[in-house]
Coordinates of C-alpha atoms and ligand atoms in Angstrom, one line a residue:
X644 CA 0.0 0.2 0.0
X645 CA 1.3 3.6 -0.8
X646 CA 3.3 5.7 1.6
X647 CA 4.2 8.0 -0.8
X648 CA 1.4 10.8 -0.3
X649 CA 0.2 12.4 2.9
X650 CA -2.7 13.9 1.9
X651 CA -6.2 12.6 2.4
X652 CA -7.3 10.2 -0.1
X653 CA -10.7 9.0 -0.1
X654 CA -14.0 9.4 -1.4
X655 CA -16.1 9.6 2.0
X656 CA -16.5 12.4 1.2
X657 CA -19.6 11.6 -0.2
X658 CA -20.7 9.7 2.7
X659 CA -20.6 11.8 5.6
X660 CA -23.0 13.7 7.6
X661 CA -21.7 16.6 8.3
X662 CA -21.7 20.1 6.1
X663 CA -19.3 19.0 4.0
X664 CA -20.8 15.6 2.9
X665 CA -24.1 17.4 2.6
X666 CA -22.8 19.9 0.3
X667 CA -20.9 17.0 -1.6
X668 CA -24.1 15.3 -2.1
X669 CA -25.8 18.3 -3.2
X670 CA -23.5 19.2 -5.5
X671 CA -23.8 15.8 -7.5
X672 CA -27.5 15.8 -7.1
X673 CA -27.6 19.1 -9.0
X674 CA -25.7 17.3 -11.5
X675 CA -29.1 15.0 -11.9
X676 CA -27.7 11.9 -9.7
X677 CA -29.9 10.6 -7.5
X678 CA -28.8 9.9 -3.6
X679 CA -28.7 6.2 -3.9
X680 CA -26.1 6.4 -6.5
X681 CA -23.7 8.5 -4.5
X682 CA -23.9 7.4 -0.9
X683 CA -21.6 4.3 0.2
X684 CA -20.3 3.8 -3.2
X685 CA -16.7 3.5 -4.0
X686 CA -15.9 6.5 -6.3
X687 CA -13.9 5.9 -9.4
X688 CA -12.5 8.6 -11.2
X689 CA -11.6 8.3 -14.9
X690 CA -9.0 10.3 -16.0
X691 CA -9.0 10.8 -19.4
X692 CA -6.7 12.6 -21.9
X693 CA -9.4 12.7 -24.7
X694 CA -9.1 16.2 -26.6
X695 CA -10.0 17.0 -30.0
X696 CA -6.3 18.2 -30.1
X697 CA -5.5 14.8 -29.9
X698 CA -6.9 12.4 -32.4
X699 CA -5.2 9.4 -31.6
X700 CA -7.4 9.5 -28.5
X701 CA -10.8 10.3 -30.1
X702 CA -12.1 6.6 -29.2
X703 CA -11.6 7.5 -25.5
X704 CA -14.9 9.0 -24.9
X705 CA -16.6 5.5 -26.1
X706 CA -14.3 3.5 -23.7
X707 CA -14.9 6.1 -20.9
X708 CA -18.8 5.0 -21.5
X709 CA -17.8 1.5 -21.1
X710 CA -15.7 1.8 -18.0
X711 CA -18.8 3.9 -16.4
X712 CA -20.9 0.9 -16.9
X713 CA -18.4 -1.4 -15.7
X714 CA -17.9 0.4 -12.5
X715 CA -21.5 0.7 -12.0
X716 CA -22.1 -2.6 -12.5
X717 CA -19.4 -3.5 -9.7
X718 CA -21.5 -1.0 -7.5
X719 CA -19.3 2.3 -7.8
X720 CA -19.6 5.7 -8.8
X721 CA -17.6 6.5 -11.5
X722 CA -16.9 10.4 -12.4
X723 CA -14.7 11.3 -15.3
X724 CA -12.3 14.1 -15.2
X725 CA -10.0 15.5 -18.2
X726 CA -6.3 16.6 -18.0
X727 CA -4.1 18.3 -20.7
X728 CA -3.2 15.4 -23.3
X729 CA -0.5 15.4 -25.7
X730 CA -0.7 14.5 -29.0
X731 CA 3.0 13.5 -31.0
X732 CA 2.1 15.3 -34.1
X733 CA 0.5 18.6 -33.2
X734 CA 2.4 19.5 -29.7
X735 CA 5.8 21.6 -30.2
X736 CA 8.7 21.8 -28.8
X737 CA 7.8 18.2 -28.3
X738 CA 5.6 16.2 -26.1
X739 CA 8.5 14.7 -23.7
X740 CA 8.6 18.5 -23.0
X741 CA 5.4 18.5 -21.8
X742 CA 4.9 14.9 -20.2
X743 CA 6.3 16.2 -16.5
X744 CA 3.5 18.7 -16.6
X745 CA 0.5 16.1 -17.5
X746 CA 2.2 13.9 -15.0
X747 CA 1.5 16.3 -12.3
X748 CA -1.7 17.5 -13.6
X749 CA -2.6 13.9 -13.3
X750 CA -1.0 13.2 -9.8
X751 CA -2.6 16.8 -8.3
X752 CA -6.3 15.8 -9.8
X753 CA -5.9 12.1 -8.5
X754 CA -4.5 13.7 -5.0
X755 CA -7.2 16.5 -4.6
X756 CA -10.4 14.7 -5.8
X757 CA -12.8 12.7 -3.4
X758 CA -12.1 9.5 -5.3
X759 CA -11.1 6.0 -4.2
X760 CA -9.8 4.9 -7.1
X761 CA -8.9 5.8 -10.7
X762 CA -9.4 4.6 -14.4
X763 CA -6.3 6.1 -16.5
X764 CA -7.3 6.4 -20.2
X765 CA -4.7 7.3 -22.6
X766 CA -3.0 6.9 -25.5
X767 CA -0.7 8.8 -27.4
X768 CA 2.7 8.3 -26.8
X769 CA 3.3 10.3 -23.5
X770 CA 0.1 10.2 -22.4
X771 CA 0.3 6.7 -21.3
X772 CA 3.7 7.3 -18.7
X773 CA 2.8 10.6 -17.7
X774 CA -0.2 8.7 -16.5
X775 CA 1.2 6.1 -15.0
X776 CA 3.9 8.5 -13.6
X777 CA 1.1 10.7 -12.1
X778 CA -0.7 7.6 -10.3
X779 CA 2.5 6.2 -9.4
X780 CA 3.2 9.5 -6.9
X781 CA -0.6 10.0 -6.0
X782 CA -0.6 6.8 -4.4
X783 CA -4.4 5.6 -4.7
X784 CA -5.3 2.5 -6.5
X785 CA -5.1 2.6 -10.5
X786 CA -5.3 0.9 -13.5
X787 CA -4.8 2.2 -17.1
X788 CA -6.3 1.1 -20.5
X789 CA -5.0 2.6 -23.4
X790 CA -6.8 3.8 -26.7
X791 CA -5.5 0.8 -28.7
X792 CA -4.0 0.6 -32.1
X793 CA -6.1 1.6 -35.0
X794 CA -6.9 -0.3 -38.4
X795 CA -4.3 -1.3 -40.6
X796 CA -4.6 0.8 -43.7
X797 CA -3.6 0.0 -47.3
X798 CA -1.7 1.8 -50.4
X799 CA -0.6 1.1 -53.7
X800 CA -2.6 -2.6 -52.9
X801 CA 0.0 -3.1 -49.8
X802 CA -0.8 -3.1 -46.0
X803 CA -0.4 0.5 -44.8
X804 CA 1.1 1.2 -41.4
X805 CA 2.4 4.6 -39.9
X806 CA 6.3 3.3 -39.9
X807 CA 5.9 2.8 -43.7
X808 CA 5.8 6.9 -43.5
X809 CA 9.3 7.2 -43.4
X810 CA 10.5 5.1 -46.7
X811 CA 7.5 6.6 -48.8
X812 CA 8.4 9.8 -47.1
X813 CA 12.2 8.9 -48.5
X814 CA 10.8 8.0 -52.1
X815 CA 8.7 11.5 -52.1
X816 CA 12.1 13.2 -51.6
X817 CA 13.9 11.7 -54.1
X818 CA 10.8 12.1 -56.7
X819 CA 9.7 8.3 -57.2
X820 CA 6.8 9.2 -55.3
X821 CA 4.7 12.1 -57.1
X822 CA 2.4 14.9 -55.8
X823 CA -0.6 13.0 -56.4
X824 CA 0.7 9.9 -54.8
X825 CA 1.7 12.0 -51.7
X826 CA -2.0 13.3 -51.5
X827 CA -3.6 10.2 -51.7
X828 CA -1.3 8.8 -48.9
X829 CA -2.3 11.5 -46.7
X830 CA -5.8 10.5 -46.7
X831 CA -5.1 7.0 -46.0
X832 CA -2.3 7.1 -43.2
X833 CA -4.3 7.3 -40.7
X834 CA -7.1 5.1 -41.5
X835 CA -9.1 5.5 -38.1
X836 CA -9.6 6.1 -34.8
X837 CA -6.7 5.1 -32.0
X838 CA -2.9 4.9 -31.9
X839 CA -0.2 4.1 -34.0
X840 CA -0.7 0.4 -35.4
X841 CA 3.1 -0.8 -34.9
X842 CA 5.1 -1.4 -32.0
X843 CA 6.0 2.5 -31.5
X844 CA 5.9 4.3 -28.1
X845 CA 1.8 4.1 -27.5
X846 CA 1.7 0.6 -27.8
X847 CA 5.0 0.0 -26.1
X848 CA 4.1 2.0 -22.8
X849 CA 0.6 0.3 -22.6
X850 CA 2.2 -2.9 -23.1
X851 CA 4.6 -2.1 -20.2
X852 CA 1.3 -0.9 -18.4
X853 CA 0.2 -4.8 -18.9
X854 CA 3.1 -6.2 -17.7
X855 CA 3.4 -4.1 -14.9
X856 CA 0.1 -5.3 -13.7
X857 CA -1.0 -1.4 -14.2
X858 CA -3.9 -2.7 -16.9
X859 CA -5.8 -6.0 -17.1
X860 CA -3.8 -8.9 -19.1
X861 CA -4.8 -9.2 -22.8
X862 CA -6.3 -5.8 -23.2
X863 CA -3.4 -3.8 -25.1
X864 CA -3.9 -5.3 -28.3
X865 CA -7.4 -5.4 -28.6
X866 CA -8.1 -2.9 -31.7
X867 CA -9.5 0.4 -31.0
X868 CA -12.7 0.1 -32.0
X869 CA -13.5 -3.0 -31.3
X870 CA -16.3 -4.9 -29.4
X871 CA -13.4 -6.5 -27.3
X872 CA -11.9 -3.7 -26.1
X873 CA -15.4 -2.1 -25.4
X874 CA -15.8 -5.4 -23.1
X875 CA -12.3 -4.8 -21.7
X876 CA -13.1 -1.4 -20.7
X877 CA -16.0 -2.4 -18.7
X878 CA -13.9 -5.1 -17.2
X879 CA -11.2 -2.2 -16.3
X880 CA -14.1 -0.6 -14.7
X881 CA -15.3 -3.5 -12.5
X882 CA -11.3 -4.2 -11.9
X883 CA -11.2 -0.4 -10.2
X884 CA -14.2 -0.8 -7.9
X885 CA -12.3 -4.1 -6.8
X886 CA -8.9 -2.1 -6.3
X887 CA -11.0 0.6 -4.7
X888 CA -12.1 -2.3 -2.0
X889 CA -8.7 -3.9 -1.6
X890 CA -7.0 -0.6 -1.3
X891 CA -4.3 -2.0 -3.6
X892 CA -2.0 1.1 -4.9
X893 CA 0.6 1.1 -7.9
X894 CA 3.4 0.4 -5.2
X895 CA 1.8 -3.3 -4.9
X896 CA 2.4 -3.6 -8.6
X897 CA 5.4 -1.7 -10.1
X898 CA 7.9 -3.5 -7.9
X899 CA 11.5 -4.4 -8.7
X900 CA 10.5 -7.8 -10.1
X901 CA 7.7 -6.3 -12.1
X902 CA 10.0 -3.8 -13.6
X903 CA 12.3 -6.3 -14.8
X904 CA 9.5 -8.2 -16.6
X905 CA 8.7 -4.9 -18.3
X906 CA 12.1 -4.3 -19.8
X907 CA 12.8 -7.8 -20.6
X908 CA 9.2 -7.7 -22.1
X909 CA 10.4 -4.7 -23.9
X910 CA 13.4 -6.5 -25.2
X911 CA 11.6 -9.1 -26.3
X912 CA 8.9 -7.4 -28.5
X913 CA 11.3 -4.7 -30.1
X914 CA 9.6 -1.8 -28.6
X915 CA 10.4 1.6 -28.5
X916 CA 13.4 3.3 -27.7
X917 CA 11.8 5.8 -25.6
X918 CA 10.3 3.1 -23.4
X919 CA 13.8 3.3 -21.9
X920 CA 13.3 6.8 -20.4
X921 CA 9.8 6.3 -19.6
X922 CA 10.4 3.2 -17.9
X923 CA 13.1 5.2 -15.7
X924 CA 10.9 8.0 -15.0
X925 CA 8.1 5.3 -13.9
X926 CA 10.3 3.3 -11.7
X927 CA 11.8 6.6 -10.0
X928 CA 8.8 7.8 -9.2
X929 CA 8.7 4.9 -6.6
X930 CA 12.2 4.7 -5.5
X931 CA 13.6 2.4 -8.1
X932 CA 16.6 3.0 -10.5
X933 CA 16.6 0.2 -13.2
X934 CA 20.6 1.3 -14.3
X935 CA 22.0 1.3 -17.4
X936 CA 24.4 -1.8 -16.8
X937 CA 21.3 -3.9 -15.6
X938 CA 19.5 -2.9 -18.8
X939 CA 22.3 -4.1 -20.6
X940 CA 22.3 -7.3 -19.2
X941 CA 18.7 -7.8 -19.4
X942 CA 18.9 -7.0 -22.9
X943 CA 21.7 -9.2 -23.7
X944 CA 20.0 -12.2 -22.2
X945 CA 16.5 -11.6 -23.6
X946 CA 16.0 -13.1 -26.9
X947 CA 13.4 -11.4 -29.6
X948 CA 10.3 -13.4 -29.6
X949 CA 8.0 -10.7 -31.6
X950 CA 8.7 -10.1 -35.4
X951 CA 6.6 -7.5 -36.2
X952 CA 6.7 -3.8 -37.4
X953 CA 8.8 -1.7 -37.6
X954 CA 11.5 -4.2 -36.6
X955 CA 9.6 -7.0 -38.4
X956 CA 7.2 -7.7 -41.2
X957 CA 4.0 -8.9 -39.3
X958 CA 1.2 -6.8 -37.8
X959 CA 0.1 -5.7 -34.3
X960 CA -3.3 -7.8 -35.1
X961 CA -0.6 -10.9 -36.1
X962 CA 0.8 -10.4 -32.5
X963 CA -2.8 -10.3 -30.8
X964 CA -3.6 -13.4 -33.0
X965 CA -0.8 -15.5 -31.7
X966 CA -1.8 -14.7 -27.9
X967 CA -0.4 -11.2 -27.5
X968 CA 1.1 -9.8 -24.2
X969 CA 0.2 -13.1 -22.5
X970 CA 1.9 -15.1 -24.9
X971 CA 5.3 -13.1 -25.0
X972 CA 5.5 -13.2 -21.3
X973 CA 4.8 -17.3 -21.3
X974 CA 7.5 -17.6 -24.1
X975 CA 9.7 -16.4 -22.2
X976 CA 9.6 -18.8 -19.7
X977 CA 11.7 -18.5 -16.9
X978 CA 13.6 -15.1 -17.6
X979 CA 9.9 -13.9 -16.5
X980 CA 9.7 -13.4 -12.6
X981 CA 5.9 -14.8 -12.3
X982 CA 5.5 -14.0 -9.1
X983 CA 5.0 -10.2 -9.9
X984 CA 1.3 -9.2 -10.2
X985 CA -1.1 -9.3 -13.0
X986 CA -3.9 -6.9 -13.7
X987 CA -6.3 -9.1 -12.3
X988 CA -4.5 -9.0 -8.8
X989 CA -3.5 -13.0 -9.6
X990 CA 0.3 -13.5 -9.8
X991 CA 1.3 -14.0 -13.4
X992 CA 2.1 -17.3 -12.8
X993 CA -1.7 -17.9 -11.5
X994 CA -3.3 -15.9 -14.6
X995 CA -0.9 -17.8 -17.2
X996 CA -1.6 -21.4 -15.6
X997 CA -5.3 -20.2 -15.6
X998 CA -5.3 -19.4 -19.2
X999 CA -2.9 -21.3 -20.6
X1000 CA -5.9 -23.3 -22.5
X1001 CA -6.4 -19.9 -24.4
X1002 CA -3.0 -19.5 -25.7
X1003 CA -3.0 -22.8 -27.3
X1004 CA -3.1 -21.5 -31.3
X1005 CA -1.2 -22.8 -34.1
X1006 CA 2.3 -22.1 -35.1
X1007 CA 2.3 -18.1 -36.0
X1008 CA 5.4 -16.3 -37.4
X1009 CA 5.0 -12.8 -35.5
X1010 CA 5.4 -14.4 -32.1
X1011 CA 8.7 -16.9 -31.8
X1012 CA 9.5 -19.0 -29.4
X1013 CA 12.4 -18.8 -27.1
X1014 CA 14.3 -22.0 -29.0
X1015 CA 13.9 -20.2 -32.2
X1016 CA 14.0 -16.3 -31.6
X1017 CA 14.0 -13.5 -34.0
X1018 CA 17.4 -12.8 -32.3
X1019 CA 19.0 -14.2 -29.5
X1020 CA 19.5 -11.0 -27.4
X1021 CA 19.3 -7.9 -27.5
X1022 CA 16.7 -5.7 -29.4
X1023 CA 18.2 -2.9 -27.4
X1024 CA 21.9 -2.4 -26.6
X1025 CA 22.4 0.1 -24.0
X1026 CA 26.0 1.8 -24.8
X1027 CA 28.9 3.3 -22.9
X1028 CA 32.2 4.9 -23.7
X1029 CA 34.0 8.0 -24.0
X1030 CA 31.3 9.9 -26.3
X1031 CA 28.6 8.7 -23.8
X1032 CA 29.9 8.3 -20.2
X1033 CA 26.4 8.1 -19.1
X1034 CA 25.3 6.1 -21.7
X1035 CA 23.0 5.8 -24.9
X1036 CA 20.9 3.5 -26.5
X1037 CA 20.4 1.7 -29.9
X1038 CA 17.6 -0.6 -31.2
X1039 CA 19.9 -3.1 -32.9
X1040 CA 16.7 -4.9 -33.9
X1041 CA 15.7 -2.3 -36.2
X1042 CA 19.2 -1.3 -37.7
X1043 CA 21.4 -2.6 -40.7
X1044 CA 23.5 -5.6 -39.0
X1045 CA 26.6 -4.6 -41.0
X1046 CA 26.7 -0.9 -39.0
X1047 CA 26.3 -2.5 -35.7
X1048 CA 30.2 -2.9 -35.5
X1049 CA 31.3 0.4 -37.3
X1050 CA 34.1 3.0 -37.5
X1051 CA 33.9 6.2 -39.5
X1052 CA 34.2 9.8 -39.8
X1053 CA 31.9 11.9 -38.5
X1054 CA 29.8 14.7 -40.3
X1055 CA 28.2 16.8 -37.5
X1056 CA 25.8 19.2 -37.3
X1057 CA 24.6 21.9 -34.7
X1058 CA 21.0 21.6 -34.2
X1059 CA 18.0 21.2 -36.3
X1060 CA 18.3 24.5 -38.5
X1061 CA 21.8 23.2 -39.6
X1062 CA 21.2 19.5 -40.3
X1063 CA 18.1 21.0 -42.2
X1064 CA 20.5 23.6 -44.1
X1065 CA 23.2 21.2 -45.2
X1066 CA 22.0 17.7 -45.0
X1067 CA 21.0 17.7 -48.9
X1068 CA 24.0 19.9 -49.7
X1069 CA 25.6 18.2 -52.6
X1070 CA 29.1 19.5 -51.5
X1071 CA 28.4 18.0 -48.0
X1072 CA 31.7 16.1 -47.5
X1073 CA 29.9 12.7 -46.5
X1074 CA 30.0 9.1 -47.7
X1075 CA 28.3 5.9 -46.8
X1076 CA 30.5 5.1 -43.9
X1077 CA 30.6 8.6 -42.7
X1078 CA 28.8 9.0 -39.1
X1079 CA 26.3 11.9 -39.0
X1080 CA 26.2 13.8 -35.6
X1081 CA 23.5 16.0 -34.5
X1082 CA 23.8 17.3 -31.3
X1083 CA 22.3 20.5 -29.3
X1084 CA 18.7 18.1 -29.2
X1085 CA 18.7 16.8 -25.6
X1086 CA 16.5 17.2 -22.7
X1087 CA 17.7 20.8 -22.2
X1088 CA 19.1 21.7 -25.5
X1089 CA 16.1 20.5 -27.7
X1090 CA 14.4 21.3 -25.5
X1091 CA 12.4 18.0 -24.7
X1092 CA 14.5 15.6 -26.9
X1093 CA 12.6 16.1 -30.1
X1094 CA 12.4 12.9 -32.2
X1095 CA 14.8 13.7 -34.4
X1096 CA 17.5 11.1 -34.0
X1097 CA 16.9 9.3 -37.7
X1098 CA 18.7 11.5 -39.6
X1099 CA 17.8 11.8 -43.1
X1100 CA 20.3 9.8 -45.3
X1101 CA 21.8 12.7 -47.3
X1102 CA 20.0 12.5 -50.9
X1103 CA 23.4 12.3 -52.7
X1104 CA 23.9 9.1 -50.8
X1105 CA 19.8 7.7 -51.1
X1106 CA 20.1 8.3 -54.9
X1107 CA 22.8 5.7 -54.7
X1108 CA 21.0 3.2 -52.6
X1109 CA 22.4 3.9 -49.5
X1110 CA 19.4 3.0 -46.7
X1111 CA 21.0 3.2 -43.2
X1112 CA 24.0 4.9 -41.7
X1113 CA 25.2 5.0 -38.5
X1114 CA 23.6 8.4 -36.6
X1115 CA 24.2 9.5 -33.7
X1116 CA 22.2 12.2 -31.4
X1117 CA 21.3 13.1 -28.0
X1118 CA 17.8 13.2 -29.4
X1119 CA 15.1 10.4 -29.1
X1120 CA 13.6 8.8 -32.5
X1121 CA 10.0 7.5 -33.0
X1122 CA 9.3 4.6 -31.7
X1123 CA 8.2 4.0 -35.7
X1124 CA 11.4 4.5 -36.8
X1125 CA 14.4 2.5 -37.8
X1126 CA 17.7 2.3 -38.9
X1127 CA 21.5 2.0 -37.1
X1128 CA 20.2 5.4 -34.7
X1129 CA 21.8 5.8 -31.8
X1130 CA 19.9 7.9 -29.5
X1131 CA 19.9 9.5 -25.7
X1132 CA 23.7 10.1 -25.7
X1133 CA 24.3 11.1 -21.9
X1134 CA 25.3 13.4 -20.7
X1135 CA 23.5 15.7 -23.9
X1136 CA 25.9 18.0 -25.2
X1137 CA 24.1 21.2 -23.8
X1138 CA 25.0 19.8 -20.4
X1139 CA 28.7 19.7 -21.1
X1140 CA 28.8 15.9 -22.5
X1141 CA 31.8 14.9 -24.7
X1142 CA 29.1 15.3 -27.8
X1143 CA 29.6 18.5 -27.9
X1144 CA 33.3 18.6 -28.7
X1145 CA 33.2 16.3 -31.7
X1146 CA 34.3 18.0 -34.8
X1147 CA 33.7 16.9 -38.6
X1148 CA 36.2 14.1 -39.7
X1149 CA 37.0 12.9 -35.9
X1150 CA 36.5 9.0 -35.6
X1151 CA 33.7 7.3 -34.0
X1152 CA 33.5 3.9 -33.1
X1153 CA 30.5 2.1 -32.6
X1154 CA 30.5 -1.7 -31.1
X1155 CA 27.1 -2.3 -30.4
X1156 CA 27.7 -5.7 -29.5
X1157 CA 30.3 -5.0 -26.6
X1158 CA 27.9 -2.3 -25.7
X1159 CA 30.7 0.9 -26.3
X1160 CA 30.5 4.3 -28.1
X1161 CA 33.8 5.7 -28.5
X1162 CA 35.4 9.0 -29.9
X1163 CA 38.8 8.0 -31.3
X1164 CA 40.7 11.4 -30.7
X1165 CA 43.3 11.9 -28.2
X1166 CA 42.2 13.2 -24.9
X1167 CA 44.5 16.0 -24.9
X1168 CA 43.0 17.6 -28.2
X1169 CA 39.7 17.1 -26.4
X1170 CA 40.8 19.3 -23.5
X1171 CA 41.8 22.2 -26.4
X1172 CA 38.3 22.2 -27.9
X1173 CA 36.1 24.8 -26.2
X1174 CA 32.6 23.7 -25.1
X1175 CA 29.6 24.5 -26.3
X1176 CA 27.8 27.8 -24.9
X1177 CA 25.2 26.1 -22.4
X1178 CA 21.8 27.2 -23.7
X1179 CA 20.4 30.9 -21.9
X1180 CA 17.9 29.8 -19.0
X1181 CA 14.3 31.0 -19.7
X1182 CA 13.3 33.2 -17.0
X1183 CA 9.4 32.5 -16.9
X1184 CA 6.7 29.9 -16.5
X1185 CA 6.9 26.3 -17.5
X1186 CA 10.1 27.0 -19.4
X1187 CA 12.1 28.5 -16.8
X1188 CA 10.8 25.1 -14.0
X1189 CA 11.5 23.0 -16.9
X1190 CA 15.0 24.0 -17.7
X1191 CA 15.8 24.3 -13.9
X1192 CA 14.7 20.7 -12.9
X1193 CA 14.7 18.4 -16.0
X1194 CA 17.1 15.4 -15.3
X1195 CA 18.9 13.4 -18.3
X1196 CA 17.9 10.6 -20.2
X1197 CA 19.4 8.0 -17.6
X1198 CA 17.0 9.7 -14.9
X1199 CA 14.4 9.5 -17.1
X1200 CA 14.4 12.8 -17.9
X1201 CA 11.9 13.7 -14.6
X1202 CA 11.8 16.7 -13.2
X1203 CA 14.5 15.9 -10.0
X1204 CA 11.8 17.2 -7.3
X1205 CA 9.2 14.8 -8.5
X1206 CA 11.5 11.4 -8.6
X1207 CA 11.8 9.2 -5.1
X1208 CA 14.3 10.9 -2.5
X1209 CA 15.1 7.4 -2.0
X1210 CA 16.3 5.5 -4.8
X1211 CA 17.6 1.8 -4.9
X1212 CA 19.5 1.0 -8.0
X1213 CA 18.4 -2.5 -9.5
X1214 CA 20.5 -5.4 -8.4
X1215 CA 21.6 -3.2 -5.4
X1216 CA 18.9 -4.7 -2.9
X1217 CA 16.7 -7.4 -3.1
Ligands
FES352 FE1 -0.1 9.1 -31.5 FE2 1.1 7.7 -32.7 S1 0.8 9.5 -32.9 S2 0.1 6.9 -31.1

């Protein structure tokens, strides 16, 4: 049970016979509810990020209605409330810049409101981690249900998913896809309601919530508009009432054990690199730190089992047909600590045994077995070295394997404006062995680590058929993107990391298998180079708060004052 909050935490406000209770009931009755639907019932908040400014969340109203049905079925009183919402395509400078603000909104609304438990309805990438972070800190019983993936589209007679945007965009840039086709693509890229339909950040984070026991097992991959997702929403409402009655809080579910499970699951499905940051932020709220070296070891010892887009050829619906998240955990066998709690309140072991007959599915290539994995280890490689003393990450399952051990000359870009101005310059001194470096785009420098780490291949190389190169930055990349892309280099250049000292022509050495990223330049020469000036601190508003308190990616880019004051790094204690 939570020890996190010191503030009052229940919905008894509607039962008291004093003047406050009278007023609470009077206002609810004024909203058209009878006294019997208010008194003596667990009050379940439904925290929703529905917003017309967030199309990926447009299905959440329908789901909220279904959650309410479930809450009422179980004898509770459902009360829906909004928070800010973060849409990847619209928010500037980045949604990560505002993730902590949303987490604060979620935490304060849960804490301040007279509710006994909360259902978290989110969808687009940052909404799910923001809700989990806020709920973890609020310390009331909580369960999540994500918006669910949208349907697969069709283009040029083939299935179309969001990750197809990157190669199609290159074809348009190259003149292979004319403007009429490009316009046709605009009309069919997003074929309906729901979140991105591959293992991007939104679905990855929903899978993490499910693995942590913060969502019902099997709920993540149900299609956004399916009847099954509606039924899962009703079940989530019923479960929230049960949680309110049991008093179990997020710290009962988010433990060192379940965090290890979540990270291994992330590796097994080849999920989004963004999840590494979000998982540290969620863990940090409850006193846990996964740590780069522990994550590197877990990744090395976890096979990649899911062969779905963007890393593999199969669709999310194929993974769902193979049994979804429970099947992934089942196939990981002893690598998963099944004493951790699932979202039903059973241990994963109890849940997997009870439901084993439902996973008796025929061979499905979208989900392999541990004996016949897509890769024997390491969807993600966590790197350290002289260029990234505090770490960096690369999704090796989505990279050209030839580039995972590579030595090349740096071609350096200082920020996005410089990149956009020069990347397609015919006179740019670059070849296919070069290493493209982008800096000034980290948590501070971006600000908010924009998803620009997948630098475009220079046009003159693309026209020669080059499709992948080693690219390094202190930015992030979309969970739908691929390539030999080293991300989250820490410390970032704006915080004085060595990335700030790289010059054109310097030799950079990447060895993903050994977990190394090094700058092959004499330290004495580096000491002579002037560091990049730090960005000017903003003086007002959220920008000033952000600048003063944002942490680096190994700390989950949370605000320092929101992270638990007593952190235990994974492996340091049982
Ligand atoms: Fe919203 Fe992908 S852009 S889920």
